[in-house]
PDB file of C-alpha atoms in Angstrom:
ATOM      1  CA  GLN K1168     -61.209 -99.040  21.061  1.00 93.00           C
ATOM      2  CA  VAL K1169     -57.453 -98.768  21.357  1.00 96.00           C
ATOM      3  CA  HIS K1170     -55.407-100.869  18.961  1.00 96.00           C
ATOM      4  CA  LEU K1171     -51.934-101.387  17.611  1.00 98.00           C
ATOM      5  CA  VAL K1172     -51.932-103.012  14.170  1.00 98.00           C
ATOM      6  CA  GLN K1173     -48.648-104.200  12.699  1.00 98.00           C
ATOM      7  CA  SER K1174     -47.560-104.939   9.164  1.00 98.00           C
ATOM      8  CA  GLY K1175     -47.470-108.464   7.788  1.00 98.00           C
ATOM      9  CA  ALA K1176     -44.907-111.226   7.931  1.00 98.00           C
ATOM     10  CA  GLU K1177     -41.577-110.774   6.149  1.00 98.00           C
ATOM     11  CA  VAL K1178     -39.012-113.181   4.734  1.00 98.00           C
ATOM     12  CA  LYS K1179     -35.559-111.722   4.189  1.00 98.00           C
ATOM     13  CA  LYS K1180     -32.141-112.951   3.132  1.00 98.00           C
ATOM     14  CA  PRO K1181     -29.116-112.535   5.394  1.00 98.00           C
ATOM     15  CA  GLY K1182     -27.640-109.068   5.070  1.00 97.00           C
ATOM     16  CA  ALA K1183     -30.915-107.457   4.031  1.00 98.00           C
ATOM     17  CA  SER K1184     -33.023-104.977   5.995  1.00 98.00           C
ATOM     18  CA  VAL K1185     -36.587-105.133   7.226  1.00 98.00           C
ATOM     19  CA  LYS K1186     -38.964-102.355   8.255  1.00 98.00           C
ATOM     20  CA  VAL K1187     -41.959-103.173  10.447  1.00 98.00           C
ATOM     21  CA  SER K1188     -44.808-100.716  10.921  1.00 98.00           C
ATOM     22  CA  CYS K1189     -47.182-100.280  13.833  1.00 98.00           C
ATOM     23  CA  LYS K1190     -50.309 -98.167  13.461  1.00 98.00           C
ATOM     24  CA  ALA K1191     -52.038 -96.907  16.565  1.00 98.00           C
ATOM     25  CA  SER K1192     -55.688 -96.000  16.942  1.00 97.00           C
ATOM     26  CA  GLY K1193     -58.025 -94.971  19.736  1.00 96.00           C
ATOM     27  CA  TYR K1194     -55.598 -92.832  21.719  1.00 96.00           C
ATOM     28  CA  ASN K1195     -53.381 -89.770  21.352  1.00 96.00           C
ATOM     29  CA  PHE K1196     -50.337 -91.378  19.724  1.00 96.00           C
ATOM     30  CA  ALA K1197     -47.973 -88.443  20.257  1.00 96.00           C
ATOM     31  CA  THR K1198     -48.399 -88.449  24.030  1.00 95.00           C
ATOM     32  CA  TYR K1199     -47.170 -92.020  24.580  1.00 96.00           C
ATOM     33  CA  THR K1200     -43.877 -93.776  24.125  1.00 96.00           C
ATOM     34  CA  MET K1201     -43.633 -96.892  21.971  1.00 97.00           C
ATOM     35  CA  HIS K1202     -41.422 -99.893  22.648  1.00 98.00           C
ATOM     36  CA  TRP K1203     -40.350-102.761  20.427  1.00 98.00           C
ATOM     37  CA  VAL K1204     -39.926-106.253  21.859  1.00 98.00           C
ATOM     38  CA  ARG K1205     -38.952-109.409  20.005  1.00 98.00           C
ATOM     39  CA  GLN K1206     -39.380-113.115  20.663  1.00 98.00           C
ATOM     40  CA  ALA K1207     -37.323-115.753  18.896  1.00 98.00           C
ATOM     41  CA  PRO K1208     -39.030-119.130  18.368  1.00 97.00           C
ATOM     42  CA  GLY K1209     -39.509-120.900  21.701  1.00 96.00           C
ATOM     43  CA  GLN K1210     -37.649-118.167  23.572  1.00 98.00           C
ATOM     44  CA  SER K1211     -38.413-115.444  26.061  1.00 98.00           C
ATOM     45  CA  LEU K1212     -39.029-111.783  25.314  1.00 98.00           C
ATOM     46  CA  GLU K1213     -36.228-109.375  24.436  1.00 98.00           C
ATOM     47  CA  TRP K1214     -36.557-105.602  24.573  1.00 97.00           C
ATOM     48  CA  VAL K1215     -35.218-103.935  21.427  1.00 97.00           C
ATOM     49  CA  GLY K1216     -35.717-100.211  22.028  1.00 96.00           C
ATOM     50  CA  TRP K1217     -38.174 -97.373  22.381  1.00 97.00           C
ATOM     51  CA  ILE K1218     -39.184 -94.022  20.981  1.00 97.00           C
ATOM     52  CA  ASN K1219     -40.788 -90.974  22.505  1.00 96.00           C
ATOM     53  CA  SER K1220     -43.556 -90.484  19.961  1.00 95.00           C
ATOM     54  CA  GLY K1221     -43.728 -86.788  20.781  1.00 93.00           C
ATOM     55  CA  ASP K1222     -40.127 -85.654  20.283  1.00 94.00           C
ATOM     56  CA  GLY K1223     -38.729 -88.677  18.436  1.00 95.00           C
ATOM     57  CA  ASN K1224     -35.969 -89.463  20.957  1.00 96.00           C
ATOM     58  CA  THR K1225     -34.896 -93.106  20.934  1.00 96.00           C
ATOM     59  CA  GLN K1226     -32.862 -95.609  22.917  1.00 95.00           C
ATOM     60  CA  PHE K1227     -31.891 -99.158  22.041  1.00 94.00           C
ATOM     61  CA  LEU K1228     -30.507-102.294  23.553  1.00 94.00           C
ATOM     62  CA  GLN K1229     -26.734-102.076  23.250  1.00 93.00           C
ATOM     63  CA  LYS K1230     -26.475-105.175  21.044  1.00 94.00           C
ATOM     64  CA  PHE K1231     -28.639-103.507  18.368  1.00 92.00           C
ATOM     65  CA  GLN K1232     -26.755-100.184  18.276  1.00 85.00           C
ATOM     66  CA  GLY K1233     -25.963 -99.300  14.694  1.00 92.00           C
ATOM     67  CA  ARG K1234     -28.374-101.877  13.251  1.00 97.00           C
ATOM     68  CA  VAL K1235     -31.766-100.674  14.436  1.00 98.00           C
ATOM     69  CA  THR K1236     -33.671 -97.487  13.662  1.00 97.00           C
ATOM     70  CA  ILE K1237     -36.965 -96.570  15.285  1.00 98.00           C
ATOM     71  CA  THR K1238     -38.978 -93.706  13.823  1.00 98.00           C
ATOM     72  CA  ARG K1239     -42.484 -92.365  14.009  1.00 97.00           C
ATOM     73  CA  ASP K1240     -44.947 -90.401  11.891  1.00 97.00           C
ATOM     74  CA  THR K1241     -47.278 -88.546  14.208  1.00 96.00           C
ATOM     75  CA  SER K1242     -49.568 -87.500  11.349  1.00 97.00           C
ATOM     76  CA  ALA K1243     -50.163 -91.189  10.609  1.00 97.00           C
ATOM     77  CA  SER K1244     -50.105 -92.315  14.272  1.00 98.00           C
ATOM     78  CA  ALA K1245     -47.529 -94.898  13.289  1.00 98.00           C
ATOM     79  CA  ALA K1246     -44.187 -96.133  14.540  1.00 98.00           C
ATOM     80  CA  TYR K1247     -41.582 -98.033  12.552  1.00 98.00           C
ATOM     81  CA  MET K1248     -38.706-100.321  13.414  1.00 98.00           C
ATOM     82  CA  GLU K1249     -36.033-101.013  10.822  1.00 98.00           C
ATOM     83  CA  LEU K1250     -33.380-103.654  11.414  1.00 98.00           C
ATOM     84  CA  SER K1251     -30.463-103.933   9.010  1.00 98.00           C
ATOM     85  CA  SER K1252     -27.701-106.466   8.310  1.00 97.00           C
ATOM     86  CA  LEU K1253     -30.106-109.247   9.170  1.00 98.00           C
ATOM     87  CA  ARG K1254     -28.796-112.610  10.304  1.00 97.00           C
ATOM     88  CA  SER K1255     -30.517-115.885  11.086  1.00 97.00           C
ATOM     89  CA  GLU K1256     -30.547-115.048  14.814  1.00 97.00           C
ATOM     90  CA  ASP K1257     -32.881-112.122  14.046  1.00 98.00           C
ATOM     91  CA  THR K1258     -35.641-114.556  13.106  1.00 98.00           C
ATOM     92  CA  ALA K1259     -38.368-113.677  15.600  1.00 98.00           C
ATOM     93  CA  ILE K1260     -41.779-112.158  16.166  1.00 98.00           C
ATOM     94  CA  TYR K1261     -41.434-108.409  16.610  1.00 98.00           C
ATOM     95  CA  TYR K1262     -44.033-106.634  18.766  1.00 98.00           C
ATOM     96  CA  CYS K1263     -44.747-102.942  19.213  1.00 98.00           C
ATOM     97  CA  VAL K1264     -45.956-102.118  22.705  1.00 98.00           C
ATOM     98  CA  ARG K1265     -47.394 -98.911  24.086  1.00 97.00           C
ATOM     99  CA  GLY K1266     -45.267 -97.471  26.857  1.00 95.00           C
ATOM    100  CA  SER K1267     -45.914 -94.738  29.355  1.00 90.00           C
ATOM    101  CA  SER K1268     -47.700 -91.461  28.753  1.00 89.00           C
ATOM    102  CA  THR K1269     -45.724 -88.219  28.661  1.00 84.00           C
ATOM    103  CA  THR K1270     -48.699 -86.169  29.858  1.00 84.00           C
ATOM    104  CA  MET K1271     -50.525 -88.238  32.464  1.00 82.00           C
ATOM    105  CA  ILE K1272     -50.241 -91.310  34.643  1.00 85.00           C
ATOM    106  CA  ALA K1273     -50.770 -94.408  32.540  1.00 86.00           C
ATOM    107  CA  VAL K1274     -49.906 -98.063  32.757  1.00 91.00           C
ATOM    108  CA  PRO K1275     -47.007 -98.981  30.449  1.00 94.00           C
ATOM    109  CA  PHE K1276     -46.925-102.175  28.381  1.00 96.00           C
ATOM    110  CA  ASP K1277     -50.711-102.515  28.565  1.00 96.00           C
ATOM    111  CA  LEU K1278     -51.276-102.525  24.798  1.00 97.00           C
ATOM    112  CA  TRP K1279     -49.470-104.848  22.358  1.00 98.00           C
ATOM    113  CA  GLY K1280     -49.560-105.180  18.621  1.00 98.00           C
ATOM    114  CA  GLN K1281     -50.391-108.578  17.153  1.00 98.00           C
ATOM    115  CA  GLY K1282     -46.760-109.205  16.247  1.00 98.00           C
ATOM    116  CA  THR K1283     -44.880-109.415  12.951  1.00 98.00           C
ATOM    117  CA  MET K1284     -42.968-112.571  12.091  1.00 98.00           C
ATOM    118  CA  VAL K1285     -39.615-111.824  10.491  1.00 98.00           C
ATOM    119  CA  THR K1286     -37.809-114.812   9.025  1.00 98.00           C
ATOM    120  CA  VAL K1287     -34.194-114.517   7.922  1.00 98.00           C
ATOM    121  CA  SER K1288     -33.180-117.339   5.640  1.00 97.00           C
ATOM    122  CA  SER K1289     -31.014-117.858   2.601  1.00 95.00           C
TER     123      SER K1289
ATOM    124  CA  GLU X 916     -28.186-104.976  33.185  1.00 93.00           C
ATOM    125  CA  ILE X 917     -30.635-106.453  35.661  1.00 96.00           C
ATOM    126  CA  VAL X 918     -31.177-110.186  35.316  1.00 97.00           C
ATOM    127  CA  LEU X 919     -34.527-111.680  36.273  1.00 98.00           C
ATOM    128  CA  THR X 920     -34.613-115.360  37.240  1.00 98.00           C
ATOM    129  CA  GLN X 921     -37.973-117.112  37.288  1.00 98.00           C
ATOM    130  CA  SER X 922     -38.777-120.329  39.094  1.00 96.00           C
ATOM    131  CA  PRO X 923     -39.846-122.970  38.566  1.00 97.00           C
ATOM    132  CA  GLY X 924     -39.277-123.412  34.859  1.00 98.00           C
ATOM    133  CA  THR X 925     -42.401-125.551  34.599  1.00 98.00           C
ATOM    134  CA  LEU X 926     -45.241-125.897  37.076  1.00 98.00           C
ATOM    135  CA  SER X 927     -47.713-128.767  36.764  1.00 98.00           C
ATOM    136  CA  LEU X 928     -50.997-128.225  38.576  1.00 98.00           C
ATOM    137  CA  SER X 929     -54.679-129.081  38.283  1.00 98.00           C
ATOM    138  CA  PRO X 930     -57.613-126.697  37.843  1.00 97.00           C
ATOM    139  CA  GLY X 931     -58.748-125.360  41.200  1.00 98.00           C
ATOM    140  CA  GLU X 932     -55.275-125.528  42.723  1.00 98.00           C
ATOM    141  CA  ARG X 933     -53.206-122.541  43.820  1.00 98.00           C
ATOM    142  CA  ALA X 934     -50.214-121.500  41.710  1.00 98.00           C
ATOM    143  CA  THR X 935     -47.199-119.625  43.050  1.00 98.00           C
ATOM    144  CA  LEU X 936     -44.638-118.300  40.571  1.00 98.00           C
ATOM    145  CA  SER X 937     -41.425-116.579  41.599  1.00 98.00           C
ATOM    146  CA  CYS X 938     -39.198-113.926  40.038  1.00 98.00           C
ATOM    147  CA  ARG X 939     -35.886-112.826  41.527  1.00 98.00           C
ATOM    148  CA  ALA X 940     -33.951-109.740  40.402  1.00 98.00           C
ATOM    149  CA  SER X 941     -30.150-109.540  40.413  1.00 97.00           C
ATOM    150  CA  GLN X 942     -30.380-106.232  42.282  1.00 97.00           C
ATOM    151  CA  SER X 943     -33.107-104.182  43.905  1.00 97.00           C
ATOM    152  CA  ILE X 944     -35.782-102.920  41.529  1.00 96.00           C
ATOM    153  CA  ALA X 945     -38.098-101.429  44.188  1.00 95.00           C
ATOM    154  CA  SER X 946     -41.604-102.272  42.926  1.00 96.00           C
ATOM    155  CA  TYR X 947     -40.969-101.765  39.205  1.00 96.00           C
ATOM    156  CA  LEU X 948     -41.996-105.289  38.268  1.00 97.00           C
ATOM    157  CA  ALA X 949     -44.704-106.488  35.923  1.00 98.00           C
ATOM    158  CA  TRP X 950     -46.142-109.902  35.093  1.00 98.00           C
ATOM    159  CA  PHE X 951     -47.366-111.002  31.670  1.00 98.00           C
ATOM    160  CA  GLN X 952     -49.303-114.027  30.486  1.00 98.00           C
ATOM    161  CA  GLN X 953     -48.735-115.460  27.021  1.00 98.00           C
ATOM    162  CA  LYS X 954     -50.779-118.149  25.296  1.00 98.00           C
ATOM    163  CA  PRO X 955     -49.641-119.931  22.115  1.00 97.00           C
ATOM    164  CA  GLY X 956     -49.899-117.738  19.036  1.00 96.00           C
ATOM    165  CA  GLN X 957     -50.834-114.655  21.032  1.00 98.00           C
ATOM    166  CA  ALA X 958     -49.088-111.502  22.156  1.00 98.00           C
ATOM    167  CA  PRO X 959     -48.279-111.232  25.854  1.00 98.00           C
ATOM    168  CA  ARG X 960     -50.974-109.740  28.094  1.00 98.00           C
ATOM    169  CA  LEU X 961     -50.236-107.496  31.053  1.00 98.00           C
ATOM    170  CA  LEU X 962     -51.536-108.961  34.310  1.00 98.00           C
ATOM    171  CA  ILE X 963     -49.784-107.093  37.111  1.00 98.00           C
ATOM    172  CA  TYR X 964     -47.755-103.869  37.181  1.00 97.00           C
ATOM    173  CA  ASP X 965     -45.826-102.110  39.933  1.00 96.00           C
ATOM    174  CA  ALA X 966     -45.506-105.526  41.626  1.00 97.00           C
ATOM    175  CA  SER X 967     -49.043-105.710  42.991  1.00 98.00           C
ATOM    176  CA  LYS X 968     -51.507-103.696  40.887  1.00 97.00           C
ATOM    177  CA  ARG X 969     -53.866-105.624  38.639  1.00 98.00           C
ATOM    178  CA  ALA X 970     -54.201-104.349  35.093  1.00 97.00           C
ATOM    179  CA  THR X 971     -57.609-103.472  33.708  1.00 95.00           C
ATOM    180  CA  GLY X 972     -59.875-106.474  33.291  1.00 96.00           C
ATOM    181  CA  ILE X 973     -57.637-108.944  35.106  1.00 98.00           C
ATOM    182  CA  PRO X 974     -59.562-111.309  37.420  1.00 98.00           C
ATOM    183  CA  ALA X 975     -59.090-111.011  41.175  1.00 98.00           C
ATOM    184  CA  ARG X 976     -57.647-114.540  41.376  1.00 98.00           C
ATOM    185  CA  PHE X 977     -54.379-113.054  40.053  1.00 98.00           C
ATOM    186  CA  SER X 978     -52.301-111.231  42.647  1.00 98.00           C
ATOM    187  CA  GLY X 979     -48.733-109.996  42.848  1.00 98.00           C
ATOM    188  CA  SER X 980     -46.495-109.286  45.799  1.00 98.00           C
ATOM    189  CA  GLY X 981     -42.930-108.437  46.682  1.00 98.00           C
ATOM    190  CA  SER X 982     -40.436-105.607  46.483  1.00 97.00           C
ATOM    191  CA  GLY X 983     -36.700-105.209  46.188  1.00 97.00           C
ATOM    192  CA  THR X 984     -35.429-108.444  44.650  1.00 98.00           C
ATOM    193  CA  ASP X 985     -38.080-111.096  45.348  1.00 98.00           C
ATOM    194  CA  PHE X 986     -41.504-111.164  43.744  1.00 98.00           C
ATOM    195  CA  THR X 987     -44.404-113.584  43.542  1.00 98.00           C
ATOM    196  CA  LEU X 988     -47.360-114.043  41.223  1.00 98.00           C
ATOM    197  CA  THR X 989     -50.174-116.029  42.806  1.00 98.00           C
ATOM    198  CA  ILE X 990     -53.189-117.496  41.056  1.00 98.00           C
ATOM    199  CA  SER X 991     -55.549-118.434  43.865  1.00 97.00           C
ATOM    200  CA  SER X 992     -57.630-121.068  42.074  1.00 97.00           C
ATOM    201  CA  LEU X 993     -56.602-122.117  38.591  1.00 98.00           C
ATOM    202  CA  GLU X 994     -59.089-121.908  35.761  1.00 98.00           C
ATOM    203  CA  PRO X 995     -58.552-123.891  32.523  1.00 97.00           C
ATOM    204  CA  GLU X 996     -57.684-120.688  30.653  1.00 97.00           C
ATOM    205  CA  ASP X 997     -54.830-119.865  33.048  1.00 98.00           C
ATOM    206  CA  PHE X 998     -52.510-122.541  31.677  1.00 98.00           C
ATOM    207  CA  ALA X 999     -49.944-120.543  29.742  1.00 98.00           C
ATOM    208  CA  VAL X1000     -46.437-119.102  29.989  1.00 98.00           C
ATOM    209  CA  TYR X1001     -45.803-116.283  32.464  1.00 98.00           C
ATOM    210  CA  TYR X1002     -43.037-113.691  32.248  1.00 98.00           C
ATOM    211  CA  CYS X1003     -41.828-111.089  34.709  1.00 98.00           C
ATOM    212  CA  GLN X1004     -40.353-107.778  33.524  1.00 98.00           C
ATOM    213  CA  GLN X1005     -38.416-105.003  35.229  1.00 97.00           C
ATOM    214  CA  ARG X1006     -38.332-101.330  34.284  1.00 94.00           C
ATOM    215  CA  SER X1007     -36.458 -99.974  37.279  1.00 93.00           C
ATOM    216  CA  HIS X1008     -32.957 -99.560  35.863  1.00 82.00           C
ATOM    217  CA  TRP X1009     -33.399 -99.080  32.142  1.00 87.00           C
ATOM    218  CA  PRO X1010     -32.393 -99.175  29.450  1.00 90.00           C
ATOM    219  CA  PRO X1011     -32.482-101.994  29.065  1.00 93.00           C
ATOM    220  CA  ILE X1012     -35.870-103.247  30.127  1.00 96.00           C
ATOM    221  CA  THR X1013     -35.430-106.950  30.846  1.00 97.00           C
ATOM    222  CA  PHE X1014     -37.651-110.008  31.074  1.00 98.00           C
ATOM    223  CA  GLY X1015     -37.349-113.290  32.912  1.00 98.00           C
ATOM    224  CA  GLN X1016     -36.994-116.550  31.021  1.00 98.00           C
ATOM    225  CA  GLY X1017     -40.593-117.556  31.758  1.00 98.00           C
ATOM    226  CA  THR X1018     -42.512-120.147  33.769  1.00 98.00           C
ATOM    227  CA  ARG X1019     -44.681-122.612  31.893  1.00 98.00           C
ATOM    228  CA  LEU X1020     -47.853-123.466  33.799  1.00 98.00           C
ATOM    229  CA  GLU X1021     -49.197-126.758  32.521  1.00 98.00           C
ATOM    230  CA  ILE X1022     -52.145-128.973  33.349  1.00 95.00           C
ATOM    231  CA  LYS X1023     -51.260-131.918  35.545  1.00 93.00           C
TER     232      LYS X1023
END
């Protein structure tokens, strides 16, 4: 069974940082990319960025440049998204999503984590 | 950045009826379009990728069509579990990957 399991809900004050983890199981983690997508309450989906789990290369949505870091630990089959200088507008559910394979044809965005609610409030 | 515009915003139909949801891209995205279904409290679920290919386990009543800038998701005969929010997504010109604003399919 393939799964992505994320860390639990977080409550942070404005200006703080949050780090969300995403642990993969049931597939070869290092041969797939991983994306992060967020969803503010009652809103649509917003792509945050992605990482090549094999070589660690990353790209982000322009608006998050300088505030977001995406990393991975291949030995733990886990990816991490850290968002700093939090503001109230960052309150959202953050999802990790499996992307494409780097070694074979695969369907991207077919596997989603359960989501992590991040609340930013003073 | 490619903007995806979904219509209608809300669609009210009865079980057994046919649903047609639209997604228009601000520029050509070939066939790099996906459709997702999201129910309250759940993560989105991939239904259709590459405009017309059903994802694993998706019932045949879901079909996708289109290319270029205009795309359609059709549900041939609505089941009670199909009432949800549907999003389209493009991954043609990325980053960034972008999503539409969603269509809410509600029971009439």
